[in-house]
Each structure stands twice: as structure tokens, then as C-alpha cells.
CSV table of C-alpha atoms in Angstrom, one decimal:
chain,number,residue,atom,x,y,z
A,314,MET,CA,24.4,-20.4,-6.6
A,315,ARG,CA,24.3,-16.8,-5.0
A,316,GLY,CA,22.7,-14.2,-7.0
A,317,GLN,CA,23.7,-10.7,-7.8
A,318,CYS,CA,22.4,-7.3,-7.0
A,319,PHE,CA,23.5,-4.2,-9.3
A,320,ILE,CA,22.8,-0.7,-8.4
A,321,GLY,CA,22.6,2.1,-10.7
A,322,GLN,CA,25.8,4.1,-10.2
A,323,ASP,CA,27.7,0.8,-10.8
A,324,ILE,CA,26.0,0.2,-14.3
A,325,ASP,CA,28.3,2.3,-16.7
A,326,ALA,CA,27.4,0.7,-19.9
A,327,ASP,CA,24.3,-0.3,-21.6
A,328,VAL,CA,23.2,-4.0,-20.5
A,329,SER,CA,21.3,-6.7,-22.6
A,330,ALA,CA,20.4,-9.6,-20.3
A,331,GLU,CA,18.3,-12.8,-20.9
A,332,CYS,CA,16.3,-15.0,-18.4
A,333,ASP,CA,13.3,-17.3,-17.9
A,334,VAL,CA,11.3,-14.7,-16.1
A,335,CYS,CA,11.8,-11.0,-15.6
A,336,ILE,CA,9.7,-9.4,-12.7
A,337,VAL,CA,9.5,-5.7,-12.5
A,338,GLY,CA,9.1,-4.6,-8.7
A,339,SER,CA,10.6,-6.3,-5.6
A,340,GLY,CA,7.5,-5.7,-3.1
A,341,ALA,CA,5.0,-8.0,-1.8
A,342,GLY,CA,4.1,-9.6,-4.9
A,343,GLY,CA,7.4,-9.6,-6.7
A,344,SER,CA,9.7,-10.7,-4.0
A,345,VAL,CA,7.3,-13.7,-3.0
A,346,LEU,CA,7.0,-14.8,-6.5
A,347,ALA,CA,10.6,-14.5,-7.4
A,348,ALA,CA,11.8,-16.7,-4.2
A,349,LYS,CA,9.2,-19.5,-5.5
A,350,LEU,CA,10.6,-19.2,-9.2
A,351,VAL,CA,14.3,-19.1,-8.4
A,352,GLU,CA,13.6,-22.1,-5.8
A,353,SER,CA,12.3,-24.1,-8.7
A,354,GLY,CA,15.4,-23.6,-10.8
A,355,LEU,CA,14.5,-20.9,-13.0
A,356,LYS,CA,16.7,-18.1,-14.0
A,357,VAL,CA,15.0,-14.8,-12.7
A,358,ILE,CA,15.8,-11.1,-13.5
A,359,MET,CA,14.2,-8.6,-11.1
A,360,VAL,CA,14.0,-4.8,-11.9
A,361,GLU,CA,13.5,-2.3,-8.9
A,362,GLU,CA,13.2,1.5,-9.6
A,363,GLY,CA,14.1,2.4,-6.1
A,364,GLY,CA,17.6,1.8,-4.4
A,365,TYR,CA,18.9,-0.8,-2.2
A,366,PHE,CA,18.8,-0.1,1.4
A,367,THR,CA,19.3,-2.3,4.5
A,368,ARG,CA,19.2,-2.1,8.1
A,369,GLU,CA,22.8,-0.9,8.0
A,370,THR,CA,22.0,2.0,5.7
A,371,PHE,CA,18.5,3.1,6.9
A,372,SER,CA,18.5,6.8,8.5
A,373,GLN,CA,16.1,7.2,11.2
A,374,ASN,CA,15.8,10.8,10.1
A,375,GLU,CA,12.1,11.3,8.4
A,376,GLY,CA,13.7,13.4,5.8
A,377,ASP,CA,16.1,10.9,4.5
A,378,ALA,CA,13.5,8.1,4.7
A,379,TYR,CA,10.8,9.9,2.7
A,380,PHE,CA,13.8,10.8,0.0
A,381,ASN,CA,15.1,7.2,-0.3
A,382,LEU,CA,12.2,5.0,0.7
A,383,TYR,CA,8.9,6.6,-0.8
A,384,GLN,CA,7.5,7.2,-4.1
A,385,ASP,CA,8.1,10.7,-5.4
A,386,ARG,CA,10.2,11.5,-2.4
A,387,GLY,CA,7.2,11.2,-0.1
A,388,THR,CA,5.2,13.9,-2.1
A,389,ARG,CA,3.1,11.6,-4.3
A,390,ALA,CA,-0.7,12.9,-4.3
A,391,SER,CA,-3.6,12.8,-6.5
A,392,ALA,CA,-3.6,15.2,-9.4
A,393,ASP,CA,-5.8,17.7,-7.7
A,394,VAL,CA,-3.5,17.3,-4.8
A,395,ALA,CA,-6.5,16.5,-2.5
A,396,ILE,CA,-5.1,13.0,-1.4
A,397,THR,CA,-1.7,12.4,-0.1
A,398,ILE,CA,-0.4,8.9,-1.3
A,399,LEU,CA,2.3,7.2,1.1
A,400,GLN,CA,3.9,4.5,-1.1
A,401,GLY,CA,7.2,2.6,-0.9
A,402,ARG,CA,9.9,2.9,-3.6
A,403,SER,CA,12.9,0.8,-2.6
A,404,ALA,CA,14.3,-2.7,-2.6
A,405,GLY,CA,11.3,-4.4,-0.8
A,406,GLY,CA,8.8,-1.9,-1.9
A,407,GLY,CA,6.0,-1.0,0.4
A,408,THR,CA,7.0,-3.8,2.9
A,409,THR,CA,10.1,-1.9,3.6
A,410,VAL,CA,8.0,1.0,5.1
A,411,ASN,CA,4.5,-0.2,5.8
A,412,TRP,CA,3.6,-0.5,9.6
A,413,THR,CA,3.6,-4.5,9.6
A,414,SER,CA,-0.3,-5.1,9.9
A,415,CYS,CA,-1.2,-8.5,8.4
A,416,PHE,CA,-4.8,-9.9,7.5
A,417,ARG,CA,-5.8,-12.7,5.6
A,418,THR,CA,-8.3,-11.6,2.6
A,419,PRO,CA,-12.0,-11.5,4.2
A,420,ASP,CA,-14.0,-14.3,3.0
A,421,ARG,CA,-17.0,-11.6,2.3
A,422,ILE,CA,-14.4,-9.9,-0.2
A,423,LEU,CA,-13.6,-13.2,-2.0
A,424,ARG,CA,-17.2,-14.0,-2.2
A,425,HIS,CA,-18.1,-10.7,-3.6
A,426,TRP,CA,-15.3,-10.8,-6.3
A,427,GLU,CA,-16.7,-14.3,-7.2
A,428,SER,CA,-20.2,-13.1,-7.5
A,429,ARG,CA,-19.7,-9.7,-8.9
A,430,PHE,CA,-16.6,-10.0,-11.1
A,431,GLY,CA,-16.4,-13.7,-11.9
A,432,VAL,CA,-13.1,-14.1,-10.0
A,433,GLU,CA,-12.4,-17.9,-10.1
A,434,GLY,CA,-10.3,-20.1,-7.9
A,435,LEU,CA,-9.8,-17.5,-5.0
A,436,THR,CA,-11.6,-18.7,-1.9
A,437,SER,CA,-10.6,-18.8,1.8
A,438,GLU,CA,-10.1,-22.6,1.5
A,439,THR,CA,-7.8,-22.5,-1.7
A,440,LEU,CA,-5.7,-19.7,-0.3
A,441,ALA,CA,-5.5,-21.0,3.3
A,442,PRO,CA,-2.3,-23.2,2.8
A,443,HIS,CA,-0.5,-20.1,1.1
A,444,PHE,CA,-1.2,-17.8,3.7
A,445,ALA,CA,0.0,-20.5,6.2
A,446,ALA,CA,3.3,-20.7,4.1
A,447,VAL,CA,3.7,-16.9,4.3
A,448,GLU,CA,2.8,-16.6,7.8
A,449,GLU,CA,5.3,-19.2,8.8
A,450,ARG,CA,8.3,-17.5,6.7
A,451,LEU,CA,7.5,-13.9,7.9
A,452,GLY,CA,6.8,-14.6,11.7
A,453,ILE,CA,3.1,-13.3,11.3
A,454,GLN,CA,1.5,-13.4,14.9
A,455,THR,CA,-0.8,-11.7,17.0
A,456,TRP,CA,0.9,-8.7,18.8
A,457,PRO,CA,0.2,-9.0,22.8
A,458,LEU,CA,-2.6,-6.5,23.7
A,459,GLU,CA,-0.2,-5.8,26.7
A,460,ARG,CA,2.1,-4.4,24.4
A,461,ALA,CA,0.0,-1.8,22.7
A,462,ASN,CA,1.5,1.8,23.1
A,463,ALA,CA,-0.5,4.8,24.4
A,464,ASN,CA,-1.7,5.6,21.0
A,465,ASN,CA,-3.0,2.1,20.4
A,466,ARG,CA,-4.5,2.2,23.7
A,467,ILE,CA,-6.7,5.2,22.9
A,468,LEU,CA,-8.5,3.0,20.4
A,469,VAL,CA,-8.7,0.1,22.6
A,470,GLU,CA,-10.1,2.2,25.8
A,471,GLY,CA,-12.3,4.2,23.3
A,472,CYS,CA,-14.0,1.2,21.7
A,473,ARG,CA,-14.6,-0.7,24.9
A,474,ALA,CA,-16.2,2.3,26.5
A,475,LEU,CA,-18.6,2.6,23.8
A,476,GLY,CA,-19.1,-1.3,23.4
A,477,TRP,CA,-17.5,-1.4,19.9
A,478,GLU,CA,-15.7,-4.1,18.5
A,479,VAL,CA,-11.6,-4.0,18.8
A,480,SER,CA,-9.0,-6.5,18.3
A,481,PRO,CA,-5.2,-7.0,18.5
A,482,MET,CA,-3.7,-7.0,15.0
A,483,ARG,CA,-1.2,-9.7,13.7
A,484,ARG,CA,2.3,-8.4,12.8
A,485,ASN,CA,5.1,-9.7,10.6
A,486,VAL,CA,7.9,-9.3,13.1
A,487,ARG,CA,10.5,-11.2,14.9
A,488,GLY,CA,12.1,-9.6,18.0
A,489,CYS,CA,10.5,-6.2,17.7
A,490,ALA,CA,12.1,-3.5,19.7
A,491,ASP,CA,9.4,-1.0,19.8
A,492,THR,CA,11.3,1.7,18.2
A,493,GLY,CA,8.4,2.9,16.4
A,494,SER,CA,10.4,3.5,13.0
A,495,CYS,CA,8.7,1.1,10.8
A,496,GLY,CA,7.8,4.0,8.3
A,497,MET,CA,11.4,4.7,8.0
A,498,GLY,CA,13.0,1.1,7.8
A,499,CYS,CA,13.3,-1.1,10.5
A,500,PRO,CA,16.8,-0.1,12.4
A,501,ALA,CA,16.6,-3.5,14.4
A,502,GLY,CA,16.1,-5.8,11.6
A,503,ALA,CA,13.0,-7.1,13.2
A,504,LYS,CA,10.3,-6.3,10.5
A,505,GLN,CA,10.1,-9.2,8.4
A,506,SER,CA,10.2,-7.0,5.1
A,507,MET,CA,10.8,-8.7,1.6
A,508,HIS,CA,14.5,-7.3,1.5
A,509,ARG,CA,15.1,-9.6,4.7
A,510,THR,CA,13.1,-12.5,3.6
A,511,TYR,CA,11.8,-13.7,0.3
A,512,LEU,CA,13.8,-11.1,-1.6
A,513,GLN,CA,17.1,-12.2,0.2
A,514,ASP,CA,16.0,-16.1,-0.3
A,515,ALA,CA,15.6,-15.4,-3.9
A,516,LEU,CA,19.0,-13.6,-4.0
A,517,ASP,CA,20.7,-16.5,-2.1
A,518,LEU,CA,19.5,-18.9,-4.9
A,519,GLY,CA,20.7,-16.9,-7.9
A,520,LEU,CA,18.2,-14.1,-8.5
A,521,THR,CA,19.9,-11.1,-10.5
A,522,LEU,CA,18.4,-7.8,-9.1
A,523,TYR,CA,18.5,-4.3,-10.6
A,524,CYS,CA,18.1,-1.5,-8.5
A,525,ASP,CA,17.9,2.2,-9.6
A,526,VAL,CA,16.5,0.7,-12.8
A,527,ARG,CA,13.2,2.0,-14.3
A,528,ALA,CA,10.9,-0.2,-16.5
A,529,ASP,CA,10.1,2.0,-19.3
A,530,ARG,CA,8.0,-0.3,-21.6
A,531,PHE,CA,7.2,-3.7,-22.4
A,532,LEU,CA,8.0,-4.5,-26.3
A,533,TRP,CA,5.6,-7.2,-27.6
A,534,GLU,CA,4.6,-8.7,-31.0
A,535,GLY,CA,1.3,-10.7,-31.5
A,536,ARG,CA,0.3,-12.5,-28.5
A,537,ARG,CA,3.8,-12.5,-26.8
A,538,VAL,CA,5.9,-10.0,-24.8
A,539,THR,CA,9.6,-10.2,-26.1
A,540,ARG,CA,11.7,-7.6,-24.2
A,541,LEU,CA,11.7,-5.3,-21.3
A,542,ARG,CA,13.5,-1.8,-22.1
A,543,CYS,CA,14.6,0.0,-18.9
A,544,SER,CA,16.5,3.4,-18.1
A,545,VAL,CA,19.3,3.4,-15.5
A,546,LEU,CA,18.7,6.1,-12.8
A,547,GLU,CA,20.9,8.2,-10.9
A,548,ARG,CA,19.9,7.8,-7.3
A,549,GLU,CA,20.1,11.6,-6.0
A,550,SER,CA,18.2,13.1,-8.8
A,551,GLY,CA,16.2,10.2,-10.1
A,552,ARG,CA,17.2,11.4,-13.6
A,553,PRO,CA,18.2,8.9,-16.4
A,554,THR,CA,22.0,8.5,-16.6
A,555,GLY,CA,21.7,7.6,-20.1
A,556,ARG,CA,22.5,3.9,-19.7
A,557,SER,CA,19.7,1.3,-20.4
A,558,LEU,CA,19.1,-2.3,-19.5
A,559,GLU,CA,16.9,-4.6,-22.0
A,560,VAL,CA,15.8,-7.9,-20.7
A,561,LYS,CA,14.7,-10.8,-23.0
A,562,ALA,CA,12.7,-13.0,-21.4
A,563,ARG,CA,10.1,-16.2,-21.9
A,564,VAL,CA,7.6,-14.7,-19.3
A,565,PHE,CA,7.2,-11.1,-18.0
A,566,VAL,CA,5.7,-10.1,-14.6
A,567,SER,CA,4.5,-6.4,-13.7
A,568,SER,CA,4.6,-6.3,-9.7
A,569,CYS,CA,5.4,-2.7,-9.4
A,570,GLY,CA,1.8,-1.7,-7.6
A,571,ALA,CA,-1.4,-0.1,-8.5
A,572,ILE,CA,-0.3,3.2,-9.8
A,573,ASN,CA,3.1,2.3,-11.4
A,574,GLY,CA,2.0,-1.1,-12.8
A,575,PRO,CA,-1.1,0.4,-14.8
A,576,GLY,CA,1.4,3.3,-16.1
A,577,LEU,CA,4.0,0.5,-17.3
A,578,LEU,CA,1.3,-1.1,-19.2
A,579,LEU,CA,-0.1,2.0,-20.6
A,580,ARG,CA,3.4,3.2,-21.7
A,581,SER,CA,3.7,-0.2,-23.4
A,582,GLY,CA,0.6,0.4,-25.6
A,583,LEU,CA,-1.5,-2.2,-23.3
A,584,SER,CA,-4.7,-0.6,-22.3
A,585,GLY,CA,-6.8,-3.7,-21.7
A,586,ARG,CA,-9.7,-2.4,-23.8
A,587,GLY,CA,-9.6,0.8,-21.8
A,588,ARG,CA,-9.8,-1.0,-18.5
A,589,VAL,CA,-6.0,-0.5,-17.5
A,590,GLY,CA,-5.8,2.1,-14.8
A,591,ARG,CA,-9.7,2.0,-14.1
A,592,ARG,CA,-11.1,1.2,-10.8
A,593,THR,CA,-8.0,2.0,-8.7
A,594,MET,CA,-8.9,1.7,-5.0
A,595,ILE,CA,-7.1,3.6,-2.1
A,596,HIS,CA,-8.8,2.9,1.2
A,597,PRO,CA,-9.2,6.6,1.4
A,598,VAL,CA,-8.2,7.8,4.9
A,599,VAL,CA,-9.4,10.6,7.5
A,600,ALA,CA,-7.4,11.2,10.5
A,601,LEU,CA,-8.4,13.0,13.9
A,602,PRO,CA,-5.6,14.0,16.0
A,603,ALA,CA,-6.6,14.0,19.8
A,604,VAL,CA,-4.8,15.8,22.5
A,605,PHE,CA,-4.3,14.3,25.8
A,606,GLU,CA,-3.5,15.3,29.5
A,607,HIS,CA,-1.0,12.4,29.6
A,608,GLU,CA,2.2,11.9,27.3
A,609,VAL,CA,1.2,9.8,24.2
A,610,SER,CA,4.5,9.5,22.6
A,611,SER,CA,3.0,7.9,19.6
A,612,PHE,CA,6.2,8.1,17.6
A,613,TYR,CA,7.4,5.1,19.9
A,614,GLY,CA,6.1,1.5,19.9
A,615,ALA,CA,4.6,-0.7,17.6
A,616,PRO,CA,2.6,1.9,15.3
A,617,GLN,CA,-0.4,-0.3,14.6
A,618,SER,CA,-1.3,-3.1,16.9
A,619,VAL,CA,-5.1,-3.2,17.4
A,620,GLY,CA,-7.9,-2.2,15.1
A,621,SER,CA,-11.7,-2.1,15.2
A,622,HIS,CA,-14.0,-3.3,12.2
A,623,GLN,CA,-17.3,-2.0,14.0
A,624,PHE,CA,-18.3,-0.2,11.0
A,625,VAL,CA,-16.8,-2.2,8.0
A,626,ASP,CA,-20.3,-3.1,6.9
A,627,ARG,CA,-22.6,-0.4,7.0
A,628,GLY,CA,-25.1,-2.0,4.4
A,629,PRO,CA,-25.4,-2.1,0.9
A,630,ASP,CA,-25.9,1.6,0.3
A,631,ARG,CA,-23.2,3.1,2.3
A,632,VAL,CA,-19.4,3.1,2.2
A,633,GLY,CA,-18.1,1.2,5.3
A,634,TYR,CA,-14.7,1.9,7.1
A,635,PHE,CA,-12.3,0.3,9.7
A,636,MET,CA,-10.2,2.2,12.5
A,637,GLU,CA,-6.5,2.2,13.2
A,638,SER,CA,-3.9,4.2,14.9
A,639,ALA,CA,-1.1,6.0,13.3
A,640,PRO,CA,2.3,7.1,14.6
A,641,ILE,CA,2.9,10.8,14.5
A,642,HIS,CA,6.6,11.5,13.9
A,643,PRO,CA,7.3,15.3,13.6
A,644,VAL,CA,7.6,15.7,9.8
A,645,LEU,CA,4.4,13.4,9.2
A,646,GLY,CA,2.6,15.1,11.7
A,647,SER,CA,3.4,18.5,10.5
A,648,LEU,CA,2.5,17.7,7.0
A,649,ALA,CA,-0.8,16.1,8.1
A,650,PHE,CA,-1.9,19.2,10.1
A,651,SER,CA,-0.9,21.7,7.4
A,652,GLN,CA,-2.0,24.9,9.1
A,653,PHE,CA,0.0,28.0,9.4
A,654,GLY,CA,1.9,30.0,11.7
A,655,ARG,CA,0.7,30.0,15.5
A,656,ALA,CA,-1.7,27.3,14.9
A,657,GLN,CA,0.8,25.0,13.3
A,658,GLY,CA,3.3,26.0,16.0
A,659,ALA,CA,0.6,25.3,18.9
A,660,PHE,CA,-0.1,21.9,17.3
A,661,MET,CA,3.5,20.8,17.2
A,662,ALA,CA,4.1,22.1,20.7
A,663,LYS,CA,1.3,19.4,21.7
A,664,LEU,CA,2.8,16.6,19.8
A,665,PRO,CA,3.9,14.4,22.6
A,666,ASN,CA,0.4,14.2,24.1
A,667,THR,CA,-1.3,13.8,20.6
A,668,GLY,CA,-2.6,10.5,19.4
A,669,VAL,CA,-4.4,9.7,16.0
A,670,VAL,CA,-7.2,7.3,15.2
A,671,LEU,CA,-7.6,6.8,11.5
A,672,ALA,CA,-10.8,5.8,9.6
A,673,LEU,CA,-10.1,4.0,6.4
A,674,GLY,CA,-13.1,3.6,3.8
A,675,VAL,CA,-13.8,0.4,1.9
A,676,ASP,CA,-14.1,1.8,-1.5
A,677,GLY,CA,-15.2,-0.1,-4.7
A,678,LEU,CA,-18.0,-2.1,-3.2
A,679,LEU,CA,-20.9,0.0,-4.1
A,680,PRO,CA,-22.3,-0.4,-7.8
A,681,GLU,CA,-21.8,3.2,-8.4
A,682,GLU,CA,-18.2,3.6,-7.0
A,683,GLU,CA,-15.7,3.4,-9.7
A,684,GLY,CA,-12.7,4.4,-7.7
A,685,GLY,CA,-9.8,6.5,-9.2
A,686,ARG,CA,-8.0,6.1,-12.4
A,687,VAL,CA,-4.3,5.9,-13.5
A,688,SER,CA,-3.5,7.6,-16.9
A,689,LEU,CA,-0.4,9.2,-18.5
A,690,ARG,CA,0.8,12.6,-18.7
A,691,GLU,CA,2.2,13.9,-22.0
A,692,ASP,CA,5.9,13.1,-20.7
A,693,GLY,CA,4.8,9.4,-19.8
A,694,ARG,CA,4.7,9.9,-16.1
A,695,THR,CA,1.7,8.7,-14.1
A,696,ARG,CA,-1.4,10.8,-13.3
A,697,PHE,CA,-3.7,9.5,-10.6
A,698,ASP,CA,-7.4,11.1,-10.4
A,699,TYR,CA,-9.6,10.1,-7.8
A,700,PRO,CA,-13.2,11.6,-7.5
A,701,VAL,CA,-14.6,11.9,-4.1
A,702,GLY,CA,-18.4,11.5,-4.7
A,703,PRO,CA,-21.3,11.8,-2.3
A,704,PRO,CA,-21.1,8.0,-0.8
A,705,LEU,CA,-17.3,8.7,0.4
A,706,GLN,CA,-18.4,12.3,1.5
A,707,GLU,CA,-21.1,10.7,3.7
A,708,MET,CA,-18.6,8.0,5.1
A,709,PHE,CA,-16.2,10.9,5.9
A,710,ARG,CA,-18.8,12.9,7.7
A,711,GLU,CA,-20.1,9.8,9.7
A,712,ALA,CA,-16.2,8.6,10.3
A,713,HIS,CA,-15.3,12.0,12.0
A,714,LYS,CA,-18.2,11.7,14.2
A,715,ALA,CA,-17.4,8.2,15.5
A,716,VAL,CA,-13.7,8.6,15.9
A,717,ALA,CA,-14.2,11.9,17.8
A,718,ARG,CA,-16.7,10.2,20.2
A,719,LEU,CA,-14.1,7.3,20.4
A,720,GLU,CA,-11.3,9.6,21.3
A,721,PHE,CA,-13.2,11.4,24.0
A,722,ALA,CA,-14.4,8.2,25.3
A,723,ALA,CA,-10.9,7.5,25.9
A,724,GLY,CA,-10.2,10.6,27.8
A,725,ALA,CA,-9.3,13.1,25.0
A,726,LYS,CA,-9.4,16.9,26.2
A,727,GLU,CA,-9.3,18.4,22.5
A,728,VAL,CA,-10.0,16.7,19.0
A,729,LEU,CA,-8.5,18.4,16.2
A,730,PRO,CA,-10.2,17.6,12.7
A,731,LEU,CA,-7.9,18.3,9.7
A,732,HIS,CA,-10.5,20.5,8.0
A,733,VAL,CA,-9.4,23.7,5.9
A,734,ASP,CA,-11.8,25.6,7.8
A,735,PRO,CA,-10.2,24.7,11.5
A,736,LEU,CA,-12.3,23.3,14.3
A,737,VAL,CA,-11.5,22.3,17.9
A,738,LEU,CA,-13.8,20.1,19.6
A,739,ARG,CA,-13.5,20.2,23.5
A,740,SER,CA,-16.1,17.7,24.6
A,741,VAL,CA,-18.3,15.0,23.3
A,742,ASP,CA,-21.1,17.8,23.3
A,743,ASP,CA,-19.1,19.4,20.5
A,744,VAL,CA,-19.3,16.5,18.1
A,745,PRO,CA,-22.6,17.7,16.5
A,746,LEU,CA,-20.2,20.5,15.1
A,747,LEU,CA,-18.7,18.5,12.7
A,748,ASP,CA,-21.9,18.4,10.7
A,749,THR,CA,-21.2,22.2,10.0
A,750,ARG,CA,-18.1,21.3,8.1
A,751,GLU,CA,-17.8,20.3,4.4
A,752,TYR,CA,-16.6,16.8,3.4
A,753,GLY,CA,-14.5,15.8,0.3
A,754,ALA,CA,-11.7,16.8,-1.9
A,755,LEU,CA,-9.7,19.7,-0.5
A,756,LYS,CA,-12.1,20.2,2.4
A,757,HIS,CA,-10.0,18.2,5.0
A,758,GLY,CA,-6.8,16.0,5.1
A,759,ILE,CA,-7.5,12.8,3.0
A,760,PHE,CA,-4.7,9.9,3.0
A,761,SER,CA,-3.9,6.7,1.4
A,762,ALA,CA,-1.3,4.2,2.3
A,763,HIS,CA,-3.2,1.0,0.6
A,764,GLN,CA,-3.3,1.3,-3.1
A,765,MET,CA,-5.1,-1.5,-4.9
A,766,GLY,CA,-7.0,-2.1,-8.4
A,767,GLY,CA,-6.4,-0.6,-11.7
A,768,CYS,CA,-5.6,-4.1,-13.4
A,769,ALA,CA,-8.5,-6.0,-12.3
A,770,MET,CA,-8.8,-9.8,-12.3
A,771,GLY,CA,-11.9,-11.6,-13.7
A,772,VAL,CA,-13.4,-13.4,-16.6
A,773,ASP,CA,-15.4,-10.2,-18.4
A,774,LEU,CA,-13.2,-8.8,-21.0
A,775,GLU,CA,-15.2,-5.6,-20.6
A,776,GLU,CA,-14.4,-5.3,-16.9
A,777,SER,CA,-11.0,-7.0,-16.2
A,778,VAL,CA,-7.5,-6.7,-17.1
A,779,VAL,CA,-6.0,-10.1,-16.1
A,780,ASP,CA,-7.9,-13.7,-16.0
A,781,SER,CA,-8.2,-15.8,-12.9
A,782,THR,CA,-4.6,-17.1,-13.5
A,783,LEU,CA,-3.1,-13.5,-13.2
A,784,ARG,CA,-2.5,-13.5,-17.1
A,785,TYR,CA,-3.0,-10.3,-18.8
A,786,HIS,CA,-6.0,-11.0,-21.3
A,787,GLY,CA,-4.6,-11.1,-25.0
A,788,LEU,CA,-1.0,-12.0,-24.3
A,789,ASP,CA,0.3,-15.5,-23.5
A,790,ASN,CA,3.3,-14.5,-21.4
A,791,LEU,CA,2.6,-11.5,-19.3
A,792,PHE,CA,1.3,-11.5,-15.7
A,793,VAL,CA,0.3,-9.1,-12.9
A,794,VAL,CA,1.0,-10.2,-9.5
A,795,ASP,CA,0.4,-7.4,-7.1
A,796,GLY,CA,-2.5,-5.5,-5.5
A,797,SER,CA,-3.6,-4.0,-8.6
A,798,VAL,CA,-5.5,-7.2,-9.6
A,799,PHE,CA,-8.0,-6.7,-6.8
A,800,PRO,CA,-11.3,-5.7,-8.2
A,801,THR,CA,-12.1,-3.7,-4.9
A,802,ALA,CA,-10.8,-2.7,-1.9
A,803,LEU,CA,-10.2,-5.3,0.9
A,804,GLY,CA,-11.4,-3.7,4.1
A,805,VAL,CA,-8.0,-4.6,5.7
A,806,ASN,CA,-4.3,-3.8,5.3
A,807,PRO,CA,-3.5,-5.6,2.1
A,808,SER,CA,0.2,-6.8,2.6
A,809,GLU,CA,-0.6,-10.2,3.4
A,810,SER,CA,-3.3,-10.6,0.8
A,811,ILE,CA,-0.6,-9.8,-1.8
A,812,TYR,CA,2.0,-12.4,-0.2
A,813,GLY,CA,-0.8,-15.0,-0.3
A,814,LEU,CA,-1.8,-14.3,-3.9
A,815,ALA,CA,1.7,-14.2,-5.2
A,816,HIS,CA,2.2,-17.6,-3.5
A,817,TRP,CA,-0.9,-19.0,-4.9
A,818,GLY,CA,-0.2,-17.6,-8.3
A,819,TYR,CA,3.3,-18.9,-8.6
A,820,PRO,CA,2.2,-22.2,-10.6
A,821,PHE,CA,0.5,-20.1,-13.2
A,822,VAL,CA,3.7,-18.2,-13.9
A,823,ALA,CA,5.9,-21.3,-14.0
A,824,ALA,CA,3.8,-23.1,-16.2
A,825,ARG,CA,4.4,-20.6,-18.8
A,826,VAL,CA,8.2,-20.8,-19.1
């Protein structure tokens, strides 16, 4: 039995529907879970706030991509506008626009969750068959080092020159054409994102999918959620059309991410004893563009194919970080640099010869780190606050210096830190000048493409929102299946951890139907 996909413009009357399981969100967690549930014979309805786009309808225009495929049209940010947040919003969620980097959850992180938060059942051994299953379905394999583009070669050559660890990454692609367009939706259909794999599997087996439909709130009585109330959206404006969808189900699942998910629970009056939205981690990123004599063309080729974990563990009292390369398309590059007049024009003129190395902070592992917080504004929209305290400021400073040394070791002629107070480094001898600048919120560019936490799992009711079966504490039929259940950041790109989590968590959800 083939399922159905309804989009907002085709919903011209209020809709009421019933099913066994209702899932909110079609990203890495929701789609894997949906495919498993439908395969077992259950009737599943999925609600997705974004639109339905495919290889045939992806535009390789950056403006169109941010408008159609990203949260807040690509403008999502922390409440103080200090942190730019890149997060997917379409069928397939973040998997439609991510850069395909795949890692299993590090064993040291799983051990930390068990010892610090009492997370039960998540070990490398128990997760191994689930990771193996998704790796097979998604074609996750190590990307050949010889196919690294010039931007990623900067990271390879710099690390090797300095004697630092560097390794090729694994990517979820089949027949990649090296277009460099991962962040705008793969035009070749090579990226094995959810809308081409698990979500399509679920549709083929009978899933009912509603796109352009925003989940407003769960309605619950006693220990059970009874219904999900939703608004149908007009795609161009994002405003409600006045039509509604209401779903009655035996089990409900929130799989809409580490910002929207806590927002949905809070709008539903579910605060988890004040823990919903707390301890939200983002792998805070700093980036250093570097200019080379040769052409880099970082907008072509696999965007992330190598990485370095040389500094991921800097000891028990300092925030670690890992390093990756990032593509620089014109709009993304201009927004990241964010200078004015001649300075901005000069930077854009050098774009073909510019590469970028990122340092991604592993937040949430230090005892004093509470991460960020998702809350609600007066109109019900989400608000995200993320204080940048001394441990992160120290990490940003040291990461700037390490990345600058790496880029000069790879042959850079200039390194351009993204400080509000501009600075140009012209040789490795200039690296100490980075100590003259301030670090933290609104002092330089800070970015996030990995949002985790906000509905942490664990056994302590005072510290967690869901238990070790992903079920919301205090309700019998509500689950959270996405990266929001991670108690800390991972120290690796999170997509495969979410795929594996959903695959592992499927039996717990199915058992409640």
C-alpha cells in the first residue's frame, strides 16, 4: 500500500485523522522511526512544518535554498543575534541540507552519559547493529582522500605539516558528482538524505505525510497525550491559512529537533519540571577564512571530507574542539564575513582563492557548562539563549590560534579572523596578535549547524526529560526521538548518532501502541 503526501496548498478544509503513531518532524530521527513503524504494519501519520522538495525542485540558487530549506529562511539566530544557527526545514529536515559527514557516537561520550546522567542501554556494543543497518541503507562509506577538494586539502596539509591527527570522513552518498551543493539540496540525487531513503521507504509502505503543517501543541489528559493540534501554513509567507489538522493517535513522537521540539512541548504545557529546553548544546563554531595564491574554489567538491580531532579532549577543565573544512558559496561567505564597503568587496573578490577551516566546540562536558536554553516568546515562538562564558571564550581564543597556524602551515598568504575589530594575519609570526582581540558573544562570528539537547535523557527526574527508552517522564505515550535527547554535545557531526538512536529506539515506541 503506497502512502500519501499532502502539501499545504492542497488542504482546503479542516482535517481530522487517526493513526497508531503520529510523528512530528521528518528529519534524521522521525524518518528512520517512521520507516521501521510502517514496515511493522502500523498506521503512521507524519507532520512536517517545511515544504516537500526533491531533486527535481531543488534550486541551486542560494537565496531560494535558504528560503525553502532552512529554519527562519536561513536567518535563525540566538536571541542576542550573536550566534548564526543553520538548521533544516523541509521534508527530510536537516538531512536535506547537511554536508553528509557521518560518525558513530564516540564511546567516551556514551560512557560519560552513563556515569554522569544515568543513561542506560546506550553503549557502543548495543548500538553497533543499529549503526550497521543505517550505514548499509544510506551508503555510508569513507570518502577517498584523493578526492578531497582544495579546501579540504588545506586541513590535510596543515595538520600533516604540524604533526596533528587528520583523517578522511565517512559520507552518506552514492554516486556523488562533487557539485558542492549539499547545503542547497543535492541536484544529483546522490546524497542519501531522508527524503530519498527512509522517508521514501515509509511513503512506499503507507505513511501519510503532511507538509507545510506546523504542530502547535499536544493535548493531554492524565498520563496520556490524546491529540496533536496543527496549523496549515501558506508556504510563501509562512503564515497560517486558517485551516487546521488534528491527529488522534495511540502514541505520539516529537522528532522536530533541539529548538522546535522543546518549543512544541512548552506550548503544550509540558515543562518536564523545568528541564525542557535546558542544556541545549550547539557545537559552537568559529571560522577562519584564509587566502591562498592558488585557486581553492571551495564552493565545488565534497564540502566536508576530512577532519581533525587533535584537540577534541583538552583535559577535564577545558572545552575541546574538532576541526573541519566548510564550503564558501557567495551568499554564505558574505554573511559570515559581514564587513562593510570596501572591506566586504575586497573579501568577496578573493573568494575563489579563499578556504575556510572551522573549529567546533564540544560543549556540555564541563560541570559548569549548562549550554543554552529554549523558551517561548509571548506569541508562542521559540527563543534561544546561549551564554558564552569563560570556558568557551578560552576555547575560541586557542582555536583561533591553532587554526591560523594550520592554515599558514598549508601555505596561506593571509588569514582573516571574523572579529568585529578586523585583523589581518600575514604570516605565522602574526598569530600572537590574536591575543589582542576579545572573544565571546558579538566579538566575532559564531555559528552552529549542530543543535542537541533540550530534552535530555536519563533516570534522574530533576535532570532529564525522557527516560532511557526515550519516553517523556510522566506520560505513557509520548516519546522524543531526535538529537534533543543527547545530554551533551557529541564531539562529532550528529546525523548518524540520530539515525542510530531512532533505529535503536523503534521497539520502545512500537511496544506502546
